[in-house]
C-alpha positions as CSV (number, residue, x, y, z in Angstrom):
1,X,109.2,54.4,108.1
2,X,112.6,55.3,106.8
3,X,112.8,57.0,103.4
4,X,114.7,55.1,100.7
5,X,118.1,56.4,99.8
6,X,118.1,58.5,96.7
7,X,121.2,58.8,94.5
8,X,122.5,62.2,93.6
9,X,122.6,62.8,89.8
10,X,123.5,65.5,87.4
11,X,120.4,66.9,85.6
12,X,120.2,66.6,81.8
13,X,120.7,69.8,79.8
14,X,117.1,69.6,78.6
15,X,115.8,69.6,82.1
16,X,118.2,72.4,83.2
17,X,117.1,74.5,80.3
18,X,113.4,74.1,81.3
19,X,114.2,75.0,84.9
20,X,116.0,78.1,83.7
21,X,113.1,78.9,81.4
22,X,110.9,79.0,84.5
23,X,113.1,81.8,85.9
24,X,113.3,83.8,82.7
25,X,110.0,83.1,80.9
26,X,106.8,83.2,82.8
27,X,104.5,84.2,79.9
28,X,104.7,85.2,76.2
29,X,105.4,88.9,77.2
30,X,108.7,87.7,78.8
31,X,109.8,86.1,75.6
32,X,109.1,89.3,73.7
33,X,111.0,91.3,76.2
34,X,114.1,89.1,76.1
35,X,114.2,88.8,72.3
36,X,113.6,92.5,71.6
37,X,116.3,93.4,74.1
38,X,118.6,91.1,72.1
39,X,117.7,93.0,68.9
40,X,118.4,96.4,70.6
41,X,121.8,95.1,71.8
42,X,122.6,94.0,68.2
43,X,122.2,97.6,67.1
44,X,118.8,97.3,65.5
45,X,117.2,100.5,64.2
46,X,113.9,98.8,63.4
47,X,112.1,96.1,65.3
48,X,108.9,94.3,64.0
49,X,106.8,92.0,66.2
50,X,104.0,89.7,65.0
51,X,101.8,88.0,67.6
52,X,99.1,85.4,67.2
53,X,96.8,84.0,69.8
54,X,98.2,86.2,72.5
55,X,101.7,84.9,71.9
56,X,100.9,81.2,72.4
57,X,100.4,80.5,68.6
58,X,103.3,82.7,67.3
59,X,105.8,85.3,68.3
60,X,107.9,86.6,65.4
61,X,110.6,89.2,66.0
62,X,112.5,90.8,63.1
63,X,115.2,93.3,63.3
64,X,117.8,95.0,61.1
65,X,120.7,94.6,63.5
66,X,124.3,93.3,63.0
67,X,123.2,89.7,62.6
68,X,124.8,86.5,63.8
69,X,127.6,84.8,61.9
70,X,127.0,81.3,60.6
71,X,129.6,79.7,62.9
72,X,128.0,81.4,65.9
73,X,124.4,80.4,65.5
74,X,124.9,77.2,67.4
75,X,126.6,79.1,70.3
76,X,123.7,81.6,70.3
77,X,121.3,78.7,71.4
78,X,123.6,77.3,74.1
79,X,123.3,78.2,77.7
80,X,125.5,81.0,79.1
81,X,126.8,81.8,75.6
82,X,127.0,85.6,75.0
83,X,129.0,88.2,73.2
84,X,128.2,90.9,75.7
85,X,130.5,90.1,78.6
86,X,133.7,88.2,78.8
87,X,135.1,88.9,82.3
88,X,134.2,89.9,85.8
89,X,135.1,93.5,85.0
90,X,132.6,93.4,82.2
91,X,129.9,92.1,84.6
92,X,130.5,95.0,87.0
93,X,130.0,97.5,84.3
94,X,127.2,96.0,82.1
95,X,126.1,98.4,79.4
96,X,123.9,96.0,77.4
97,X,120.3,95.0,78.2
98,X,121.1,91.3,78.1
99,X,124.3,89.6,79.3
100,X,123.6,86.2,80.8
101,X,123.2,84.2,77.6
102,X,120.1,82.4,78.8
103,X,117.2,83.7,76.8
104,X,117.5,81.8,73.5
105,X,118.3,78.5,75.1
106,X,115.4,78.9,77.5
107,X,112.9,79.8,74.8
108,X,114.1,76.9,72.6
109,X,113.5,74.4,75.5
110,X,109.8,75.3,75.7
111,X,108.8,76.0,72.1
112,X,109.2,75.3,68.4
113,X,111.8,77.8,67.5
114,X,113.6,78.9,64.3
115,X,116.5,81.4,64.3
116,X,117.6,83.0,61.0
117,X,120.2,85.7,60.7
118,X,122.4,87.4,58.2
119,X,125.4,89.8,58.5
120,X,125.9,92.7,56.2
121,X,128.8,91.1,54.3
122,X,127.2,87.7,53.9
123,X,125.8,86.4,50.6
124,X,122.7,85.0,52.4
125,X,121.4,84.2,55.8
126,X,121.6,81.0,57.8
127,X,119.0,79.3,59.9
128,X,118.6,76.8,62.8
129,X,115.4,75.3,64.1
130,X,114.2,72.9,66.8
131,X,111.4,71.7,69.0
132,X,112.6,71.7,72.6
133,X,116.1,70.8,71.3
134,X,117.8,71.5,68.0
135,X,116.7,69.2,65.2
136,X,120.0,69.7,63.3
137,X,123.2,71.4,64.5
138,X,124.2,72.3,61.0
139,X,122.9,75.7,59.9
140,X,120.8,75.8,56.7
141,X,120.9,78.6,54.0
142,X,118.0,81.1,54.4
143,X,116.7,84.0,52.2
144,X,117.2,86.4,55.0
145,X,117.7,90.2,54.9
146,X,120.4,91.8,57.1
147,X,119.5,91.3,60.7
148,X,117.8,88.5,62.6
149,X,114.3,86.9,62.5
150,X,113.2,84.6,65.4
151,X,109.9,82.6,65.3
152,X,108.6,81.1,68.4
153,X,105.6,78.8,67.9
154,X,103.4,76.8,70.3
155,X,105.0,78.2,73.4
156,X,105.0,75.8,76.4
157,X,103.9,72.9,74.1
158,X,106.0,70.5,76.0
159,X,105.2,71.9,79.5
160,X,101.4,71.8,79.7
161,X,101.4,72.6,83.4
162,X,102.9,75.9,82.7
163,X,100.6,76.6,79.7
164,X,97.4,76.0,81.7
165,X,98.3,78.8,84.2
166,X,98.3,81.5,81.4
167,X,95.4,83.9,81.1
168,X,93.0,84.5,78.2
169,X,94.4,85.5,74.8
170,X,93.5,89.2,75.2
171,X,95.1,89.3,78.6
172,X,98.4,87.8,77.4
173,X,98.5,90.2,74.5
174,X,97.9,93.2,76.9
175,X,101.1,92.1,78.7
176,X,103.0,91.9,75.4
177,X,101.7,95.3,74.4
178,X,102.8,96.8,77.7
179,X,106.2,95.2,77.4
180,X,106.7,96.7,73.9
181,X,105.5,100.1,75.0
182,X,108.0,100.0,77.8
183,X,110.8,99.1,75.4
184,X,109.7,101.8,72.9
185,X,110.1,104.4,75.6
186,X,113.6,103.2,76.4
187,X,114.9,103.7,72.8
188,X,113.5,106.7,71.1
189,X,115.9,106.2,68.2
190,X,114.5,102.8,67.2
191,X,111.4,102.3,65.1
192,X,108.9,99.8,66.5
193,X,105.8,98.1,65.1
194,X,103.7,95.2,66.3
195,X,100.6,93.3,65.1
196,X,98.2,90.9,66.8
197,X,96.4,88.3,64.7
198,X,97.3,90.3,61.6
199,X,95.9,93.6,62.9
200,X,98.4,96.4,63.2
201,X,98.4,97.7,66.8
202,X,101.3,100.3,66.7
203,X,103.7,101.9,64.3
204,X,106.2,104.1,66.0
205,X,108.7,106.1,63.9
206,X,112.2,106.7,65.2
207,X,112.9,110.0,67.0
208,X,116.4,111.3,66.2
209,X,116.3,114.5,68.2
210,X,115.1,115.4,71.7
211,X,112.4,117.6,70.1
212,X,110.8,114.4,68.8
213,X,110.9,112.5,72.1
214,X,107.7,114.0,73.2
215,X,106.0,112.7,70.1
216,X,107.0,109.2,71.1
217,X,105.7,109.7,74.6
218,X,102.5,111.1,73.2
219,X,102.0,108.0,71.0
220,X,102.7,105.5,73.8
221,X,101.1,107.2,76.8
222,X,98.4,109.3,75.1
223,X,97.6,113.0,74.6
224,X,96.2,113.4,78.1
225,X,99.4,112.3,79.8
226,X,101.6,114.6,77.6
227,X,99.3,117.6,78.0
228,X,99.4,117.2,81.8
229,X,103.1,116.4,82.2
230,X,106.1,118.4,83.3
231,X,109.5,117.9,81.6
232,X,112.5,117.8,83.9
233,X,116.2,117.4,83.2
234,X,118.7,117.6,86.1
235,X,122.2,116.4,86.6
236,X,124.0,116.0,90.0
237,X,127.4,114.5,90.7
238,X,127.5,112.8,87.3
239,X,124.0,111.3,87.5
240,X,121.4,112.6,85.1
241,X,117.6,112.4,85.6
242,X,115.3,113.4,82.8
243,X,111.8,112.7,81.5
244,X,108.2,113.6,82.2
245,X,106.2,113.6,85.4
246,X,102.4,114.0,85.2
247,X,100.7,116.5,87.4
248,X,99.0,115.1,90.5
249,X,95.6,115.9,89.0
250,X,96.4,113.2,86.3
251,X,96.8,110.5,89.0
252,X,95.7,107.1,88.1
253,X,93.6,104.4,89.9
254,X,96.3,101.8,88.9
255,X,100.0,102.1,88.4
256,X,99.6,101.6,84.6
257,X,101.5,104.7,83.4
258,X,104.8,104.3,85.4
259,X,107.9,103.9,83.2
260,X,111.2,104.1,85.1
261,X,114.6,103.4,83.4
262,X,118.2,103.1,84.5
263,X,120.6,103.4,81.6
264,X,117.8,102.4,79.2
265,X,116.8,99.4,81.3
266,X,113.2,99.3,82.6
267,X,113.3,98.6,86.3
268,X,111.1,98.2,89.3
269,X,113.1,99.3,92.3
270,X,112.0,99.8,95.9
271,X,114.5,102.6,96.5
272,X,113.4,104.6,93.5
273,X,109.7,103.8,94.1
274,X,110.1,105.1,97.7
275,X,111.7,108.3,96.5
276,X,108.8,108.9,94.1
277,X,106.2,108.2,96.7
278,X,107.8,110.7,99.0
279,X,107.9,113.3,96.2
280,X,104.1,112.9,95.7
281,X,103.2,112.4,99.4
282,X,101.8,115.9,99.9
283,X,99.8,116.0,96.7
284,X,98.5,112.6,95.9
285,X,95.5,110.7,97.5
286,X,96.4,107.4,99.1
287,X,94.3,105.5,96.6
288,X,95.9,107.1,93.5
289,X,99.1,106.5,91.6
290,X,101.4,109.0,89.9
291,X,102.2,108.7,86.2
292,X,105.8,109.3,84.8
293,X,108.3,108.5,82.2
294,X,111.7,108.9,83.9
295,X,115.3,108.0,82.8
296,X,118.3,107.8,85.1
297,X,121.7,107.9,83.4
298,X,124.5,106.8,85.6
299,X,128.0,105.3,85.3
300,X,127.4,101.5,84.7
301,X,129.9,100.8,87.5
302,X,127.6,102.6,89.9
303,X,124.7,100.2,89.5
304,X,124.5,96.4,89.8
305,X,122.0,94.9,87.3
306,X,122.8,91.2,88.1
307,X,120.4,90.8,91.1
308,X,117.2,89.4,89.4
309,X,116.6,86.7,86.8
310,X,114.5,89.1,84.7
311,X,116.9,92.0,85.3
312,X,114.1,94.2,86.5
313,X,115.7,95.1,89.9
314,X,118.9,96.9,90.4
315,X,121.2,97.9,93.3
316,X,123.0,101.3,93.4
317,X,126.5,101.6,95.0
318,X,125.5,105.1,96.2
319,X,121.8,104.6,96.8
320,X,121.5,107.8,98.8
321,X,122.7,110.0,96.0
322,X,120.3,108.5,93.5
323,X,117.4,108.6,96.0
324,X,118.0,112.3,96.7
325,X,118.3,113.2,93.1
326,X,115.0,111.5,92.2
327,X,113.1,112.8,95.2
328,X,114.6,116.3,95.0
329,X,114.1,116.9,91.3
330,X,110.5,115.6,91.2
331,X,109.5,117.4,94.4
332,X,111.0,120.7,93.2
333,X,109.2,120.4,89.8
334,X,105.9,119.9,91.6
335,X,106.5,122.8,94.0
336,X,106.9,125.2,91.1
337,X,103.5,124.4,89.7
338,X,100.9,127.2,90.3
339,X,97.2,127.1,89.3
340,X,97.0,127.3,85.5
341,X,93.4,127.3,84.1
342,X,94.7,126.7,80.6
343,X,96.1,123.3,81.6
344,X,95.1,122.1,85.0
345,X,91.8,120.8,86.4
346,X,89.8,121.5,83.3
347,X,86.4,119.7,83.4
348,X,84.9,118.4,80.1
349,X,81.1,118.4,80.1
350,X,79.3,115.8,78.0
351,X,77.0,117.2,75.4
352,X,73.3,116.8,76.2
353,X,71.5,114.8,73.7
354,X,68.5,116.2,71.8
355,X,66.2,113.5,73.4
356,X,67.4,114.4,76.8
357,X,66.7,118.1,76.2
358,X,63.2,117.3,74.9
359,X,62.4,115.1,77.9
360,X,63.3,117.7,80.5
361,X,60.5,119.1,82.6
362,X,59.4,122.5,81.5
363,X,61.4,125.2,83.2
364,X,59.5,127.2,85.7
365,X,58.8,130.7,84.7
366,X,59.7,132.1,88.1
367,X,63.2,131.1,89.3
368,X,64.2,131.6,92.9
369,X,67.6,133.2,93.1
370,X,69.9,134.0,96.0
371,X,72.7,136.5,96.0
372,X,75.6,137.0,98.3
373,X,75.6,140.6,99.6
374,X,78.6,142.7,98.6
375,X,79.4,143.6,102.1
376,X,78.6,142.0,105.5
377,X,75.6,143.4,107.4
378,X,76.3,145.3,110.5
379,X,74.9,142.4,112.6
380,X,77.8,140.2,111.5
381,X,80.5,140.1,114.1
382,X,83.8,140.1,112.2
383,X,87.0,139.9,114.1
384,X,89.5,141.8,111.8
385,X,92.7,139.8,111.5
386,X,95.0,139.6,108.6
387,X,94.9,136.3,106.6
388,X,98.7,136.1,106.7
389,X,99.0,136.2,110.5
390,X,96.0,134.1,111.6
391,X,95.1,131.9,108.7
392,X,91.5,133.0,108.4
393,X,89.3,135.7,110.0
394,X,86.8,134.5,112.6
395,X,83.2,135.1,111.5
396,X,80.1,134.4,113.4
397,X,77.0,133.2,111.4
398,X,74.6,136.0,110.7
399,X,71.3,136.3,112.6
400,X,68.2,135.9,110.4
401,X,66.9,139.3,109.4
402,X,64.0,140.7,107.5
403,X,65.0,143.0,104.7
404,X,62.6,145.9,104.4
405,X,63.8,146.8,100.9
406,X,64.6,143.6,99.1
407,X,66.9,143.8,96.1
408,X,65.0,142.8,93.0
409,X,66.3,140.0,90.7
410,X,66.9,142.6,87.9
411,X,69.0,144.7,90.3
412,X,71.0,141.7,91.5
413,X,71.7,140.6,87.9
414,X,72.8,144.1,87.0
415,X,75.2,144.1,90.0
416,X,76.7,140.8,88.8
417,X,77.2,142.1,85.3
418,X,79.2,145.0,86.8
419,X,81.7,142.5,88.2
420,X,85.1,143.7,86.9
421,X,87.1,141.2,84.8
422,X,89.9,139.7,86.8
423,X,93.4,140.9,85.9
424,X,95.6,138.4,83.9
425,X,97.9,137.9,86.9
426,X,95.0,136.4,88.8
427,X,94.5,132.9,87.2
428,X,91.8,131.9,89.6
429,X,89.8,135.1,88.9
430,X,87.4,137.0,91.1
431,X,84.9,135.5,93.5
432,X,81.2,135.8,92.7
433,X,79.4,133.8,95.3
434,X,79.4,130.8,97.7
435,X,77.5,127.6,96.9
436,X,76.0,125.6,99.9
437,X,78.6,127.1,102.1
438,X,81.2,124.7,100.6
439,X,82.3,125.9,97.2
440,X,83.5,129.3,96.0
441,X,82.4,130.3,92.5
442,X,84.8,132.6,90.7
443,X,85.0,134.1,87.2
444,X,88.2,134.2,85.2
445,X,89.0,134.9,81.6
446,X,88.4,131.2,80.7
447,X,85.0,130.8,82.4
448,X,83.9,129.5,85.8
449,X,86.3,128.4,88.6
450,X,84.9,126.2,91.4
451,X,87.0,126.0,94.6
452,X,86.5,123.7,97.5
453,X,87.1,126.3,100.2
454,X,88.0,123.8,103.0
455,X,90.5,121.8,100.9
456,X,92.1,125.0,99.5
457,X,92.5,126.6,102.9
458,X,93.9,123.4,104.3
459,X,96.7,123.5,101.8
460,X,97.4,127.2,102.4
461,X,97.6,126.6,106.1
462,X,99.8,123.5,105.8
463,X,102.4,125.3,103.6
464,X,102.5,128.2,106.0
465,X,103.1,125.9,108.9
466,X,105.9,124.1,107.0
467,X,107.6,127.5,106.3
468,X,107.4,128.4,110.0
469,X,108.7,125.0,111.1
470,X,111.6,125.3,108.7
471,X,112.6,128.5,110.4
472,X,112.6,126.8,113.8
473,X,109.9,125.6,116.2
474,X,106.4,127.0,115.5
475,X,105.7,130.1,117.5
476,X,103.0,129.9,120.2
477,X,100.2,132.3,121.0
478,X,98.9,132.1,124.6
479,X,95.1,131.5,124.8
480,X,93.2,133.9,127.0
481,X,91.0,131.0,128.1
482,X,92.8,127.6,128.0
483,X,90.9,124.8,126.4
484,X,90.3,122.0,129.0
485,X,89.5,118.6,127.6
486,X,88.1,115.6,129.6
487,X,89.4,112.2,128.5
488,X,90.2,108.7,129.7
489,X,93.3,108.5,131.9
490,X,95.3,106.5,129.4
491,X,94.8,109.1,126.7
492,X,95.8,111.9,129.2
493,X,98.9,109.9,129.9
494,X,99.8,109.7,126.2
495,X,99.3,113.5,125.8
496,X,101.6,114.1,128.8
497,X,104.2,111.8,127.4
498,X,104.2,113.8,124.1
499,X,104.3,117.2,125.6
500,X,107.8,117.9,124.4
501,X,107.2,116.8,120.9
502,X,104.0,118.8,120.7
503,X,105.7,121.9,121.9
504,X,107.8,122.0,118.8
505,X,104.6,122.5,116.8
506,X,103.6,125.4,119.0
507,X,101.1,123.4,121.1
508,X,101.5,123.9,124.9
509,X,99.6,121.2,126.8
510,X,99.4,120.7,130.6
511,X,98.0,117.9,132.6
512,X,95.5,119.4,135.1
513,X,94.0,116.2,136.6
514,X,94.2,112.5,136.0
515,X,91.4,112.7,133.4
516,X,91.9,116.1,131.9
517,X,94.4,118.2,130.0
518,X,94.6,121.9,129.2
519,X,95.7,123.4,125.8
520,X,97.3,126.8,126.8
521,X,99.0,128.0,123.6
522,X,98.7,127.3,119.9
523,X,100.4,128.6,116.7
524,X,98.9,131.9,115.6
525,X,97.8,130.3,112.3
526,X,95.5,128.0,114.2
527,X,94.1,130.4,116.8
528,X,90.8,130.7,115.1
529,X,90.3,126.9,114.5
530,X,88.4,124.3,116.4
531,X,91.0,123.7,119.1
532,X,89.0,121.1,121.0
533,X,88.7,119.0,117.9
534,X,92.4,119.5,117.2
535,X,93.4,118.3,120.6
536,X,91.1,115.2,120.5
537,X,92.5,114.3,117.1
538,X,96.0,114.4,118.5
539,X,95.2,111.7,121.1
540,X,93.2,109.6,118.7
541,X,94.5,106.0,118.4
542,X,95.1,106.4,114.7
543,X,97.3,109.4,115.2
544,X,99.5,108.0,118.0
545,X,102.4,107.4,115.7
546,X,102.6,110.9,114.2
547,X,105.2,112.4,116.5
548,X,107.3,109.3,116.8
549,X,107.7,108.6,113.0
550,X,111.1,109.9,112.0
551,X,110.6,110.8,108.4
552,X,107.0,111.9,108.2
553,X,106.2,113.0,111.8
554,X,106.3,116.8,111.2
555,X,104.4,116.7,108.0
556,X,101.7,114.4,109.3
557,X,101.1,116.4,112.5
558,X,101.0,119.7,110.6
559,X,98.7,118.2,108.0
560,X,96.3,117.2,110.8
561,X,96.6,120.6,112.4
562,X,95.9,122.4,109.1
563,X,92.9,120.1,108.4
564,X,91.3,120.8,111.8
565,X,92.0,124.5,111.6
566,X,90.8,125.1,108.0
567,X,87.4,126.7,107.4
568,X,84.6,124.2,107.7
569,X,81.7,123.5,105.4
570,X,78.6,125.7,105.7
571,X,80.6,128.6,107.0
572,X,79.5,131.9,105.3
573,X,82.3,133.9,103.7
574,X,82.3,137.4,102.4
575,X,83.6,138.2,98.9
576,X,86.8,139.8,100.3
577,X,87.5,136.6,102.2
578,X,86.9,134.4,99.2
579,X,89.2,136.6,97.1
580,X,91.8,136.5,99.8
581,X,91.8,132.7,99.7
582,X,92.1,132.7,95.9
583,X,95.1,135.0,96.0
584,X,96.7,132.8,98.7
585,X,96.2,129.8,96.5
586,X,98.0,131.5,93.6
587,X,101.0,132.1,95.8
588,X,101.1,128.7,97.6
589,X,103.0,125.6,96.6
590,X,101.0,122.5,95.7
591,X,97.8,124.7,95.9
592,X,96.0,122.5,93.3
593,X,95.7,119.7,95.8
594,X,94.8,119.5,99.5
595,X,97.0,117.7,102.0
596,X,95.2,114.4,101.2
597,X,95.7,114.7,97.4
598,X,92.1,115.9,96.5
599,X,91.8,118.6,93.9
600,X,91.1,122.1,95.4
601,X,89.7,123.7,92.3
602,X,88.3,122.9,88.8
603,X,88.0,125.0,85.7
604,X,84.7,125.0,83.7
605,X,85.5,126.7,80.4
606,X,83.2,129.0,78.4
607,X,82.9,126.4,75.6
608,X,81.8,123.8,78.1
609,X,79.2,126.2,79.5
610,X,78.0,127.0,76.0
611,X,77.7,123.3,75.2
612,X,75.5,122.8,78.3
613,X,73.0,125.3,77.0
614,X,73.3,124.5,73.3
615,X,74.5,128.0,72.5
616,X,75.6,128.5,68.9
617,X,73.5,125.6,67.6
């Protein structure tokens, strides 16, 4: 059946405005963003926001900016009317937050709006109002202070389909709160305050010097972020990057503390996001997100902000320069971090309640205690190699022995009490013992340090491999007895195809039969590792792309190699070996996280230990 002919017609201004509103205004938070940006562009030094019913009942924005002249109030509510740009040259170098002239017209089309404004030299203010459209095009006098006040009531009252897709009142206000916090971090010199249903939520004073910027960040992002953040400020080729980057240990389960600005405009950009992901790639777990407040200041002609209706995406004319600045500055800042028990990885212990203490079973009078011997027994076969050259000495597990003169508990405790205090240049302290063959227990001036031996050694090995690779291909050490591995023929084919790539990492592999390969040489750092497991991992289906991936191939292969070669759980270590690992960690970049982003150590302070045992009560 043929479709009837439909006449082409020009849409009415009301319908066009509502379509535009759908592009600019998706929820109350978008209204707040657009109107507060207008206030900032008008030179406001104070912005107040009142919210009712999550923004659906009322949004009121007051500012002390320059105000709008009486004769321009009508124009302010027209589509594509703005004072911020006047030519194509202006559009190519936008310095204001808004520039399209769509926000007020779009808001008016879907709400009951009133706009009142007064300039400094005017006797009084002037006001216009309307419901979907202006009720009267003649401004009315208004008792208005200098600046502008906009009230938006019953948002989406005339577009019920849009209104029903909004979330609960609390959810919509959370979006408003986040939008205001994002704006507050863009303009430290402006005072912000906002309320919800009459309750004051935030009162942020202006910060007129860089010394006060951290106070604003602390108020918006919280004490924990600020206490765990690094400040950076770097300028390259006329582009400046400055702000705060939280340590990887302060990673988040959600990207809820990520504030990125370009010339004061909050943006979400794939290029910049990719640079930050690369900067954190070696130190952040795949399920965690970094936290940051970063500002990029660039010539406005070097960035195009006219690529998204909500102006949250940008394009750079020299994207490589901006990417390299962001990646390099953040990566270098993280590389300089070394274990710091006063700041990093501190564990807060909850206070035991009195009832919990009273309900605990009676402690046994005889406690069984085990102590690590100060030196390895003669029966332990230790292959003496330097930690620097081989990564870790090879130790065989001790044979069970019967001690004819057992050390008494009192003697053991006395020996522990004679442990010398670690020097101040050793922040991770001196090793005391090993727990379950997994954790190293050490004492420093702050209390107890607990180290995941495998994770820490994995990071140390990985960084050494990266240094060697930067100096050229990894050196190889011939094995006295090659490791021959049986495998399906298709896997052996893949290994043979990748021989050249693997040789760059110091791994010399030969095909010895249709279903077997031989590993003949490995980097010295890995000589004491589980070579068979390493070789099997390299032919695993999930690892097939490692060598072929251009950007991350080297790091991924080396991370796999380090993980397989690092000391394994339940391996008995001597105190000198534990201390050697602690010293290596203190010298190693990114030593606070393993290659997968897990923490390698935690600090349990003396106060936390006292609290556990109710000391001083």
